PDB file of N, CA and C in Angstrom:
ATOM      1  N   MET A   1      52.066 -37.302  91.451  1.00  0.00           N
ATOM      2  CA  MET A   1      51.117 -38.410  91.488  1.00  0.00           C
ATOM      3  C   MET A   1      49.697 -37.873  91.352  1.00  0.00           C
ATOM      4  N   VAL A   2      48.904 -38.526  90.536  1.00  0.00           N
ATOM      5  CA  VAL A   2      47.523 -38.121  90.316  1.00  0.00           C
ATOM      6  C   VAL A   2      46.673 -38.578  91.493  1.00  0.00           C
ATOM      7  N   ASP A   3      45.856 -37.693  91.987  1.00  0.00           N
ATOM      8  CA  ASP A   3      44.970 -38.014  93.097  1.00  0.00           C
ATOM      9  C   ASP A   3      43.765 -38.784  92.557  1.00  0.00           C
ATOM     10  N   GLN A   4      43.688 -40.077  92.846  1.00  0.00           N
ATOM     11  CA  GLN A   4      42.603 -40.907  92.331  1.00  0.00           C
ATOM     12  C   GLN A   4      41.249 -40.463  92.871  1.00  0.00           C
ATOM     13  N   PHE A   5      41.216 -39.932  94.085  1.00  0.00           N
ATOM     14  CA  PHE A   5      39.951 -39.430  94.632  1.00  0.00           C
ATOM     15  C   PHE A   5      39.478 -38.212  93.842  1.00  0.00           C
ATOM     16  N   GLU A   6      40.406 -37.388  93.412  1.00  0.00           N
ATOM     17  CA  GLU A   6      40.058 -36.234  92.579  1.00  0.00           C
ATOM     18  C   GLU A   6      39.499 -36.714  91.231  1.00  0.00           C
ATOM     19  N   ASN A   7      40.113 -37.743  90.652  1.00  0.00           N
ATOM     20  CA  ASN A   7      39.605 -38.301  89.401  1.00  0.00           C
ATOM     21  C   ASN A   7      38.189 -38.836  89.578  1.00  0.00           C
ATOM     22  N   GLN A   8      37.935 -39.545  90.662  1.00  0.00           N
ATOM     23  CA  GLN A   8      36.592 -40.063  90.909  1.00  0.00           C
ATOM     24  C   GLN A   8      35.595 -38.917  91.099  1.00  0.00           C
ATOM     25  N   ARG A   9      35.984 -37.889  91.833  1.00  0.00           N
ATOM     26  CA  ARG A   9      35.099 -36.743  92.047  1.00  0.00           C
ATOM     27  C   ARG A   9      34.740 -36.093  90.717  1.00  0.00           C
ATOM     28  N   ARG A  10      35.728 -35.914  89.852  1.00  0.00           N
ATOM     29  CA  ARG A  10      35.469 -35.304  88.538  1.00  0.00           C
ATOM     30  C   ARG A  10      34.547 -36.176  87.696  1.00  0.00           C
ATOM     31  N   ALA A  11      34.740 -37.497  87.755  1.00  0.00           N
ATOM     32  CA  ALA A  11      33.881 -38.410  86.995  1.00  0.00           C
ATOM     33  C   ALA A  11      32.445 -38.359  87.514  1.00  0.00           C
ATOM     34  N   TYR A  12      32.267 -38.342  88.841  1.00  0.00           N
ATOM     35  CA  TYR A  12      30.928 -38.241  89.418  1.00  0.00           C
ATOM     36  C   TYR A  12      30.270 -36.913  89.037  1.00  0.00           C
ATOM     37  N   GLU A  13      31.032 -35.863  89.068  1.00  0.00           N
ATOM     38  CA  GLU A  13      30.524 -34.546  88.683  1.00  0.00           C
ATOM     39  C   GLU A  13      30.050 -34.569  87.225  1.00  0.00           C
ATOM     40  N   PHE A  14      30.844 -35.179  86.354  1.00  0.00           N
ATOM     41  CA  PHE A  14      30.480 -35.260  84.945  1.00  0.00           C
ATOM     42  C   PHE A  14      29.281 -36.179  84.737  1.00  0.00           C
ATOM     43  N   LEU A  15      29.145 -37.214  85.569  1.00  0.00           N
ATOM     44  CA  LEU A  15      27.967 -38.071  85.495  1.00  0.00           C
ATOM     45  C   LEU A  15      26.704 -37.240  85.729  1.00  0.00           C
ATOM     46  N   GLY A  16      26.759 -36.322  86.667  1.00  0.00           N
ATOM     47  CA  GLY A  16      25.609 -35.443  86.902  1.00  0.00           C
ATOM     48  C   GLY A  16      25.251 -34.650  85.654  1.00  0.00           C
ATOM     49  N   VAL A  17      26.265 -34.158  84.962  1.00  0.00           N
ATOM     50  CA  VAL A  17      26.046 -33.418  83.709  1.00  0.00           C
ATOM     51  C   VAL A  17      25.393 -34.332  82.670  1.00  0.00           C
ATOM     52  N   LEU A  18      25.905 -35.565  82.554  1.00  0.00           N
ATOM     53  CA  LEU A  18      25.345 -36.500  81.576  1.00  0.00           C
ATOM     54  C   LEU A  18      23.909 -36.883  81.904  1.00  0.00           C
ATOM     55  N   LEU A  19      23.607 -37.068  83.182  1.00  0.00           N
ATOM     56  CA  LEU A  19      22.235 -37.422  83.571  1.00  0.00           C
ATOM     57  C   LEU A  19      21.273 -36.279  83.271  1.00  0.00           C
ATOM     58  N   GLU A  20      21.694 -35.057  83.514  1.00  0.00           N
ATOM     59  CA  GLU A  20      20.857 -33.911  83.162  1.00  0.00           C
ATOM     60  C   GLU A  20      20.644 -33.844  81.663  1.00  0.00           C
ATOM     61  N   ARG A  21      21.683 -34.068  80.906  1.00  0.00           N
ATOM     62  CA  ARG A  21      21.580 -34.058  79.444  1.00  0.00           C
ATOM     63  C   ARG A  21      20.675 -35.188  78.961  1.00  0.00           C
ATOM     64  N   GLY A  22      20.834 -36.367  79.547  1.00  0.00           N
ATOM     65  CA  GLY A  22      20.001 -37.502  79.181  1.00  0.00           C
ATOM     66  C   GLY A  22      18.529 -37.213  79.385  1.00  0.00           C
ATOM     67  N   ALA A  23      18.200 -36.585  80.502  1.00  0.00           N
ATOM     68  CA  ALA A  23      16.802 -36.237  80.768  1.00  0.00           C
ATOM     69  C   ALA A  23      16.312 -35.190  79.773  1.00  0.00           C
ATOM     70  N   ARG A  24      17.121 -34.198  79.517  1.00  0.00           N
ATOM     71  CA  ARG A  24      16.758 -33.111  78.607  1.00  0.00           C
ATOM     72  C   ARG A  24      16.558 -33.610  77.176  1.00  0.00           C
ATOM     73  N   GLU A  25      17.413 -34.549  76.737  1.00  0.00           N
ATOM     74  CA  GLU A  25      17.374 -35.042  75.363  1.00  0.00           C
ATOM     75  C   GLU A  25      16.627 -36.368  75.225  1.00  0.00           C
ATOM     76  N   ALA A  26      15.986 -36.808  76.304  1.00  0.00           N
ATOM     77  CA  ALA A  26      15.218 -38.063  76.318  1.00  0.00           C
ATOM     78  C   ALA A  26      16.066 -39.263  75.886  1.00  0.00           C
ATOM     79  N   LEU A  27      17.319 -39.302  76.376  1.00  0.00           N
ATOM     80  CA  LEU A  27      18.185 -40.447  76.121  1.00  0.00           C
ATOM     81  C   LEU A  27      17.767 -41.586  77.049  1.00  0.00           C
ATOM     82  N   PRO A  28      18.031 -42.831  76.665  1.00  0.00           N
ATOM     83  CA  PRO A  28      17.640 -43.964  77.513  1.00  0.00           C
ATOM     84  C   PRO A  28      18.476 -44.031  78.788  1.00  0.00           C
ATOM     85  N   ALA A  29      17.858 -44.544  79.835  1.00  0.00           N
ATOM     86  CA  ALA A  29      18.579 -44.755  81.094  1.00  0.00           C
ATOM     87  C   ALA A  29      19.476 -45.982  80.925  1.00  0.00           C
ATOM     88  N   ILE A  30      20.748 -45.841  81.286  1.00  0.00           N
ATOM     89  CA  ILE A  30      21.695 -46.958  81.251  1.00  0.00           C
ATOM     90  C   ILE A  30      22.447 -46.983  82.571  1.00  0.00           C
ATOM     91  N   ALA A  31      23.159 -48.071  82.809  1.00  0.00           N
ATOM     92  CA  ALA A  31      23.952 -48.207  84.033  1.00  0.00           C
ATOM     93  C   ALA A  31      25.260 -47.440  83.880  1.00  0.00           C
ATOM     94  N   TRP A  32      25.692 -46.775  84.946  1.00  0.00           N
ATOM     95  CA  TRP A  32      26.954 -46.021  84.921  1.00  0.00           C
ATOM     96  C   TRP A  32      27.844 -46.475  86.064  1.00  0.00           C
ATOM     97  N   THR A  33      29.145 -46.532  85.778  1.00  0.00           N
ATOM     98  CA  THR A  33      30.151 -46.894  86.776  1.00  0.00           C
ATOM     99  C   THR A  33      31.300 -45.903  86.685  1.00  0.00           C
ATOM    100  N   VAL A  34      31.785 -45.479  87.831  1.00  0.00           N
ATOM    101  CA  VAL A  34      32.983 -44.655  87.866  1.00  0.00           C
ATOM    102  C   VAL A  34      34.157 -45.610  87.996  1.00  0.00           C
ATOM    103  N   ALA A  35      35.004 -45.596  86.979  1.00  0.00           N
ATOM    104  CA  ALA A  35      36.167 -46.479  86.984  1.00  0.00           C
ATOM    105  C   ALA A  35      37.319 -45.784  87.689  1.00  0.00           C
ATOM    106  N   SER A  36      38.178 -46.563  88.255  1.00  0.00           N
ATOM    107  CA  SER A  36      39.316 -46.031  88.982  1.00  0.00           C
ATOM    108  C   SER A  36      40.566 -46.156  88.128  1.00  0.00           C
ATOM    109  N   ALA A  37      40.922 -45.079  87.478  1.00  0.00           N
ATOM    110  CA  ALA A  37      42.139 -45.063  86.662  1.00  0.00           C
ATOM    111  C   ALA A  37      43.163 -44.171  87.342  1.00  0.00           C
ATOM    112  N   GLN A  38      44.401 -44.504  87.161  1.00  0.00           N
ATOM    113  CA  GLN A  38      45.438 -43.725  87.808  1.00  0.00           C
ATOM    114  C   GLN A  38      45.650 -42.377  87.153  1.00  0.00           C
ATOM    115  N   SER A  39      45.471 -42.308  85.839  1.00  0.00           N
ATOM    116  CA  SER A  39      45.852 -41.084  85.142  1.00  0.00           C
ATOM    117  C   SER A  39      44.709 -40.174  84.740  1.00  0.00           C
ATOM    118  N   GLU A  40      43.486 -40.676  84.691  1.00  0.00           N
ATOM    119  CA  GLU A  40      42.370 -39.848  84.245  1.00  0.00           C
ATOM    120  C   GLU A  40      41.051 -40.367  84.796  1.00  0.00           C
ATOM    121  N   PRO A  41      40.067 -39.476  84.912  1.00  0.00           N
ATOM    122  CA  PRO A  41      38.746 -39.931  85.334  1.00  0.00           C
ATOM    123  C   PRO A  41      38.051 -40.660  84.182  1.00  0.00           C
ATOM    124  N   ILE A  42      37.443 -41.800  84.491  1.00  0.00           N
ATOM    125  CA  ILE A  42      36.748 -42.595  83.487  1.00  0.00           C
ATOM    126  C   ILE A  42      35.348 -42.919  83.984  1.00  0.00           C
ATOM    127  N   LEU A  43      34.395 -42.744  83.101  1.00  0.00           N
ATOM    128  CA  LEU A  43      33.003 -43.041  83.372  1.00  0.00           C
ATOM    129  C   LEU A  43      32.571 -44.093  82.367  1.00  0.00           C
ATOM    130  N   ALA A  44      32.061 -45.236  82.853  1.00  0.00           N
ATOM    131  CA  ALA A  44      31.680 -46.330  81.966  1.00  0.00           C
ATOM    132  C   ALA A  44      30.166 -46.499  81.960  1.00  0.00           C
ATOM    133  N   GLY A  45      29.575 -46.405  80.766  1.00  0.00           N
ATOM    134  CA  GLY A  45      28.144 -46.625  80.600  1.00  0.00           C
ATOM    135  C   GLY A  45      27.909 -48.001  80.020  1.00  0.00           C
ATOM    136  N   HIS A  46      26.973 -48.738  80.605  1.00  0.00           N
ATOM    137  CA  HIS A  46      26.694 -50.080  80.121  1.00  0.00           C
ATOM    138  C   HIS A  46      25.206 -50.202  79.813  1.00  0.00           C
ATOM    139  N   CYS A  47      24.901 -50.569  78.575  1.00  0.00           N
ATOM    140  CA  CYS A  47      23.522 -50.730  78.122  1.00  0.00           C
ATOM    141  C   CYS A  47      23.075 -52.142  78.463  1.00  0.00           C
ATOM    142  N   GLU A  48      22.038 -52.248  79.300  1.00  0.00           N
ATOM    143  CA  GLU A  48      21.644 -53.548  79.842  1.00  0.00           C
ATOM    144  C   GLU A  48      20.185 -53.903  79.602  1.00  0.00           C
ATOM    145  N   ALA A  49      19.523 -53.256  78.650  1.00  0.00           N
ATOM    146  CA  ALA A  49      18.113 -53.563  78.394  1.00  0.00           C
ATOM    147  C   ALA A  49      17.954 -55.057  78.133  1.00  0.00           C
ATOM    148  N   VAL A  50      16.837 -55.619  78.565  1.00  0.00           N
ATOM    149  CA  VAL A  50      16.576 -57.046  78.375  1.00  0.00           C
ATOM    150  C   VAL A  50      16.487 -57.389  76.891  1.00  0.00           C
ATOM    151  N   ASP A  51      15.822 -56.569  76.116  1.00  0.00           N
ATOM    152  CA  ASP A  51      15.667 -56.797  74.690  1.00  0.00           C
ATOM    153  C   ASP A  51      16.958 -56.411  73.958  1.00  0.00           C
ATOM    154  N   PRO A  52      17.550 -57.324  73.170  1.00  0.00           N
ATOM    155  CA  PRO A  52      18.821 -57.029  72.516  1.00  0.00           C
ATOM    156  C   PRO A  52      18.748 -55.875  71.515  1.00  0.00           C
ATOM    157  N   ILE A  53      17.613 -55.712  70.857  1.00  0.00           N
ATOM    158  CA  ILE A  53      17.474 -54.596  69.920  1.00  0.00           C
ATOM    159  C   ILE A  53      17.448 -53.283  70.693  1.00  0.00           C
ATOM    160  N   GLN A  54      16.753 -53.262  71.830  1.00  0.00           N
ATOM    161  CA  GLN A  54      16.733 -52.062  72.661  1.00  0.00           C
ATOM    162  C   GLN A  54      18.124 -51.765  73.198  1.00  0.00           C
ATOM    163  N   ARG A  55      18.863 -52.819  73.566  1.00  0.00           N
ATOM    164  CA  ARG A  55      20.236 -52.652  74.058  1.00  0.00           C
ATOM    165  C   ARG A  55      21.092 -51.968  73.000  1.00  0.00           C
ATOM    166  N   GLN A  56      20.979 -52.417  71.757  1.00  0.00           N
ATOM    167  CA  GLN A  56      21.737 -51.812  70.662  1.00  0.00           C
ATOM    168  C   GLN A  56      21.287 -50.376  70.418  1.00  0.00           C
ATOM    169  N   ASN A  57      19.973 -50.142  70.476  1.00  0.00           N
ATOM    170  CA  ASN A  57      19.451 -48.783  70.276  1.00  0.00           C
ATOM    171  C   ASN A  57      19.915 -47.839  71.383  1.00  0.00           C
ATOM    172  N   ASP A  58      19.927 -48.323  72.618  1.00  0.00           N
ATOM    173  CA  ASP A  58      20.407 -47.508  73.737  1.00  0.00           C
ATOM    174  C   ASP A  58      21.877 -47.146  73.542  1.00  0.00           C
ATOM    175  N   PHE A  59      22.662 -48.141  73.148  1.00  0.00           N
ATOM    176  CA  PHE A  59      24.083 -47.926  72.884  1.00  0.00           C
ATOM    177  C   PHE A  59      24.255 -46.855  71.807  1.00  0.00           C
ATOM    178  N   GLU A  60      23.530 -46.995  70.714  1.00  0.00           N
ATOM    179  CA  GLU A  60      23.669 -46.061  69.596  1.00  0.00           C
ATOM    180  C   GLU A  60      23.210 -44.656  69.973  1.00  0.00           C
ATOM    181  N   ALA A  61      22.145 -44.560  70.767  1.00  0.00           N
ATOM    182  CA  ALA A  61      21.661 -43.239  71.186  1.00  0.00           C
ATOM    183  C   ALA A  61      22.722 -42.492  71.988  1.00  0.00           C
ATOM    184  N   TRP A  62      23.341 -43.162  72.955  1.00  0.00           N
ATOM    185  CA  TRP A  62      24.378 -42.520  73.761  1.00  0.00           C
ATOM    186  C   TRP A  62      25.653 -42.298  72.951  1.00  0.00           C
ATOM    187  N   ARG A  63      26.006 -43.255  72.094  1.00  0.00           N
ATOM    188  CA  ARG A  63      27.189 -43.092  71.256  1.00  0.00           C
ATOM    189  C   ARG A  63      27.053 -41.851  70.385  1.00  0.00           C
ATOM    190  N   SER A  64      25.899 -41.704  69.785  1.00  0.00           N
ATOM    191  CA  SER A  64      25.652 -40.552  68.922  1.00  0.00           C
ATOM    192  C   SER A  64      25.654 -39.247  69.719  1.00  0.00           C
ATOM    193  N   ALA A  65      24.987 -39.250  70.868  1.00  0.00           N
ATOM    194  CA  ALA A  65      24.908 -38.036  71.693  1.00  0.00           C
ATOM    195  C   ALA A  65      26.291 -37.566  72.143  1.00  0.00           C
ATOM    196  N   LEU A  66      27.165 -38.513  72.444  1.00  0.00           N
ATOM    197  CA  LEU A  66      28.511 -38.175  72.932  1.00  0.00           C
ATOM    198  C   LEU A  66      29.514 -37.987  71.800  1.00  0.00           C
ATOM    199  N   GLY A  67      29.125 -38.357  70.597  1.00  0.00           N
ATOM    200  CA  GLY A  67      30.080 -38.317  69.491  1.00  0.00           C
ATOM    201  C   GLY A  67      31.197 -39.318  69.708  1.00  0.00           C
ATOM    202  N   ALA A  68      30.859 -40.416  70.368  1.00  0.00           N
ATOM    203  CA  ALA A  68      31.863 -41.442  70.691  1.00  0.00           C
ATOM    204  C   ALA A  68      32.166 -42.285  69.466  1.00  0.00           C
ATOM    205  N   GLU A  69      33.405 -42.678  69.360  1.00  0.00           N
ATOM    206  CA  GLU A  69      33.837 -43.520  68.247  1.00  0.00           C
ATOM    207  C   GLU A  69      33.688 -44.982  68.637  1.00  0.00           C
ATOM    208  N   ALA A  70      32.913 -45.720  67.836  1.00  0.00           N
ATOM    209  CA  ALA A  70      32.688 -47.147  68.109  1.00  0.00           C
ATOM    210  C   ALA A  70      33.774 -47.991  67.464  1.00  0.00           C
ATOM    211  N   TRP A  71      34.086 -49.101  68.093  1.00  0.00           N
ATOM    212  CA  TRP A  71      34.980 -50.063  67.478  1.00  0.00           C
ATOM    213  C   TRP A  71      34.195 -50.721  66.351  1.00  0.00           C
ATOM    214  N   PRO A  72      34.735 -50.731  65.148  1.00  0.00           N
ATOM    215  CA  PRO A  72      34.008 -51.325  64.018  1.00  0.00           C
ATOM    216  C   PRO A  72      33.654 -52.791  64.286  1.00  0.00           C
ATOM    217  N   ASN A  73      32.400 -53.136  64.075  1.00  0.00           N
ATOM    218  CA  ASN A  73      31.895 -54.511  64.244  1.00  0.00           C
ATOM    219  C   ASN A  73      31.979 -55.020  65.675  1.00  0.00           C
ATOM    220  N   GLY A  74      32.236 -54.166  66.636  1.00  0.00           N
ATOM    221  CA  GLY A  74      32.306 -54.588  68.025  1.00  0.00           C
ATOM    222  C   GLY A  74      33.515 -55.463  68.306  1.00  0.00           C
ATOM    223  N   ILE A  75      33.531 -56.010  69.485  1.00  0.00           N
ATOM    224  CA  ILE A  75      34.614 -56.897  69.900  1.00  0.00           C
ATOM    225  C   ILE A  75      34.029 -58.302  69.941  1.00  0.00           C
ATOM    226  N   LYS A  76      34.459 -59.154  69.046  1.00  0.00           N
ATOM    227  CA  LYS A  76      33.923 -60.512  68.991  1.00  0.00           C
ATOM    228  C   LYS A  76      34.472 -61.323  70.151  1.00  0.00           C
ATOM    229  N   GLN A  77      33.546 -62.003  70.830  1.00  0.00           N
ATOM    230  CA  GLN A  77      33.930 -62.863  71.939  1.00  0.00           C
ATOM    231  C   GLN A  77      33.222 -64.200  71.765  1.00  0.00           C
ATOM    232  N   GLU A  78      33.596 -65.157  72.551  1.00  0.00           N
ATOM    233  CA  GLU A  78      33.033 -66.496  72.428  1.00  0.00           C
ATOM    234  C   GLU A  78      31.510 -66.490  72.552  1.00  0.00           C
ATOM    235  N   TYR A  79      30.967 -65.689  73.457  1.00  0.00           N
ATOM    236  CA  TYR A  79      29.522 -65.677  73.712  1.00  0.00           C
ATOM    237  C   TYR A  79      28.751 -64.786  72.743  1.00  0.00           C
ATOM    238  N   GLY A  80      29.438 -63.922  71.990  1.00  0.00           N
ATOM    239  CA  GLY A  80      28.760 -63.013  71.075  1.00  0.00           C
ATOM    240  C   GLY A  80      29.635 -61.818  70.732  1.00  0.00           C
ATOM    241  N   VAL A  81      29.032 -60.645  70.783  1.00  0.00           N
ATOM    242  CA  VAL A  81      29.732 -59.416  70.415  1.00  0.00           C
ATOM    243  C   VAL A  81      29.553 -58.384  71.521  1.00  0.00           C
ATOM    244  N   ARG A  82      30.623 -57.679  71.807  1.00  0.00           N
ATOM    245  CA  ARG A  82      30.559 -56.566  72.763  1.00  0.00           C
ATOM    246  C   ARG A  82      30.717 -55.283  71.960  1.00  0.00           C
ATOM    247  N   LEU A  83      29.655 -54.482  71.936  1.00  0.00           N
ATOM    248  CA  LEU A  83      29.741 -53.173  71.306  1.00  0.00           C
ATOM    249  C   LEU A  83      30.508 -52.266  72.248  1.00  0.00           C
ATOM    250  N   HIS A  84      31.405 -51.457  71.709  1.00  0.00           N
ATOM    251  CA  HIS A  84      32.238 -50.596  72.550  1.00  0.00           C
ATOM    252  C   HIS A  84      32.505 -49.279  71.827  1.00  0.00           C
ATOM    253  N   ALA A  85      32.422 -48.195  72.566  1.00  0.00           N
ATOM    254  CA  ALA A  85      32.741 -46.874  72.022  1.00  0.00           C
ATOM    255  C   ALA A  85      33.326 -46.031  73.148  1.00  0.00           C
ATOM    256  N   SER A  86      34.079 -45.010  72.775  1.00  0.00           N
ATOM    257  CA  SER A  86      34.624 -44.115  73.796  1.00  0.00           C
ATOM    258  C   SER A  86      34.812 -42.715  73.236  1.00  0.00           C
ATOM    259  N   ALA A  87      34.782 -41.771  74.150  1.00  0.00           N
ATOM    260  CA  ALA A  87      35.006 -40.370  73.815  1.00  0.00           C
ATOM    261  C   ALA A  87      35.565 -39.689  75.054  1.00  0.00           C
ATOM    262  N   THR A  88      36.332 -38.645  74.840  1.00  0.00           N
ATOM    263  CA  THR A  88      36.848 -37.847  75.952  1.00  0.00           C
ATOM    264  C   THR A  88      36.271 -36.454  75.847  1.00  0.00           C
ATOM    265  N   ASP A  89      35.664 -36.004  76.923  1.00  0.00           N
ATOM    266  CA  ASP A  89      35.171 -34.635  76.977  1.00  0.00           C
ATOM    267  C   ASP A  89      36.359 -33.768  77.375  1.00  0.00           C
ATOM    268  N   GLN A  90      36.834 -32.985  76.428  1.00  0.00           N
ATOM    269  CA  GLN A  90      38.044 -32.191  76.669  1.00  0.00           C
ATOM    270  C   GLN A  90      37.836 -31.145  77.759  1.00  0.00           C
ATOM    271  N   GLY A  91      36.638 -30.580  77.833  1.00  0.00           N
ATOM    272  CA  GLY A  91      36.367 -29.561  78.847  1.00  0.00           C
ATOM    273  C   GLY A  91      36.433 -30.126  80.258  1.00  0.00           C
ATOM    274  N   ALA A  92      35.805 -31.286  80.457  1.00  0.00           N
ATOM    275  CA  ALA A  92      35.775 -31.904  81.778  1.00  0.00           C
ATOM    276  C   ALA A  92      36.987 -32.797  82.012  1.00  0.00           C
ATOM    277  N   GLY A  93      37.648 -33.206  80.933  1.00  0.00           N
ATOM    278  CA  GLY A  93      38.795 -34.097  81.072  1.00  0.00           C
ATOM    279  C   GLY A  93      38.398 -35.493  81.522  1.00  0.00           C
ATOM    280  N   VAL A  94      37.184 -35.918  81.160  1.00  0.00           N
ATOM    281  CA  VAL A  94      36.678 -37.230  81.559  1.00  0.00           C
ATOM    282  C   VAL A  94      36.502 -38.088  80.307  1.00  0.00           C
ATOM    283  N   THR A  95      36.999 -39.310  80.361  1.00  0.00           N
ATOM    284  CA  THR A  95      36.778 -40.260  79.273  1.00  0.00           C
ATOM    285  C   THR A  95      35.528 -41.058  79.589  1.00  0.00           C
ATOM    286  N   VAL A  96      34.648 -41.166  78.593  1.00  0.00           N
ATOM    287  CA  VAL A  96      33.417 -41.933  78.734  1.00  0.00           C
ATOM    288  C   VAL A  96      33.504 -43.132  77.807  1.00  0.00           C
ATOM    289  N   THR A  97      33.287 -44.319  78.355  1.00  0.00           N
ATOM    290  CA  THR A  97      33.210 -45.516  77.532  1.00  0.00           C
ATOM    291  C   THR A  97      31.778 -46.033  77.575  1.00  0.00           C
ATOM    292  N   LEU A  98      31.354 -46.632  76.483  1.00  0.00           N
ATOM    293  CA  LEU A  98      30.025 -47.231  76.395  1.00  0.00           C
ATOM    294  C   LEU A  98      30.182 -48.679  75.971  1.00  0.00           C
ATOM    295  N   ALA A  99      29.323 -49.558  76.487  1.00  0.00           N
ATOM    296  CA  ALA A  99      29.381 -50.963  76.114  1.00  0.00           C
ATOM    297  C   ALA A  99      27.979 -51.559  76.120  1.00  0.00           C
ATOM    298  N   ALA A 100      27.796 -52.553  75.263  1.00  0.00           N
ATOM    299  CA  ALA A 100      26.581 -53.363  75.228  1.00  0.00           C
ATOM    300  C   ALA A 100      26.987 -54.733  74.736  1.00  0.00           C
ATOM    301  N   GLU A 101      26.497 -55.767  75.386  1.00  0.00           N
ATOM    302  CA  GLU A 101      26.822 -57.124  74.987  1.00  0.00           C
ATOM    303  C   GLU A 101      25.627 -57.760  74.295  1.00  0.00           C
ATOM    304  N   ILE A 102      25.888 -58.348  73.130  1.00  0.00           N
ATOM    305  CA  ILE A 102      24.856 -59.034  72.368  1.00  0.00           C
ATOM    306  C   ILE A 102      25.304 -60.490  72.255  1.00  0.00           C
ATOM    307  N   HIS A 103      24.525 -61.386  72.829  1.00  0.00           N
ATOM    308  CA  HIS A 103      24.888 -62.804  72.854  1.00  0.00           C
ATOM    309  C   HIS A 103      24.489 -63.485  71.543  1.00  0.00           C
ATOM    310  N   ASN A 104      25.215 -64.552  71.223  1.00  0.00           N
ATOM    311  CA  ASN A 104      24.975 -65.283  69.977  1.00  0.00           C
ATOM    312  C   ASN A 104      23.513 -65.671  69.789  1.00  0.00           C
ATOM    313  N   ASP A 105      22.858 -66.130  70.862  1.00  0.00           N
ATOM    314  CA  ASP A 105      21.470 -66.565  70.733  1.00  0.00           C
ATOM    315  C   ASP A 105      20.492 -65.401  70.601  1.00  0.00           C
ATOM    316  N   GLU A 106      20.993 -64.171  70.686  1.00  0.00           N
ATOM    317  CA  GLU A 106      20.140 -62.986  70.518  1.00  0.00           C
ATOM    318  C   GLU A 106      20.265 -62.392  69.120  1.00  0.00           C
ATOM    319  N   MET A 107      21.195 -62.916  68.328  1.00  0.00           N
ATOM    320  CA  MET A 107      21.423 -62.371  66.985  1.00  0.00           C
ATOM    321  C   MET A 107      20.581 -63.104  65.962  1.00  0.00           C
TER     322      MET A 107
END
């Protein structure tokens, strides 16, 4: 059985690495959440800037920095589009997901 506390510890540890990298590379500040997965540590970044263009730019900056693969055209939902990307850092064994929501009235 996978120790979920160990997964959370690894995700928090990797968050520290990402925050240091973000400061060093002048990446935008975004919200981070440690997700509780049974099989692997997951770190979720959410771009929440008030301005929708800034939200998209923040998403793209982190996506590019992580080499994360984006879902083409985002995930269409009733209220708009959810941009989504993910990557796994093989060294740390942590999966990082990124998301940004763009509402219909912001497009």
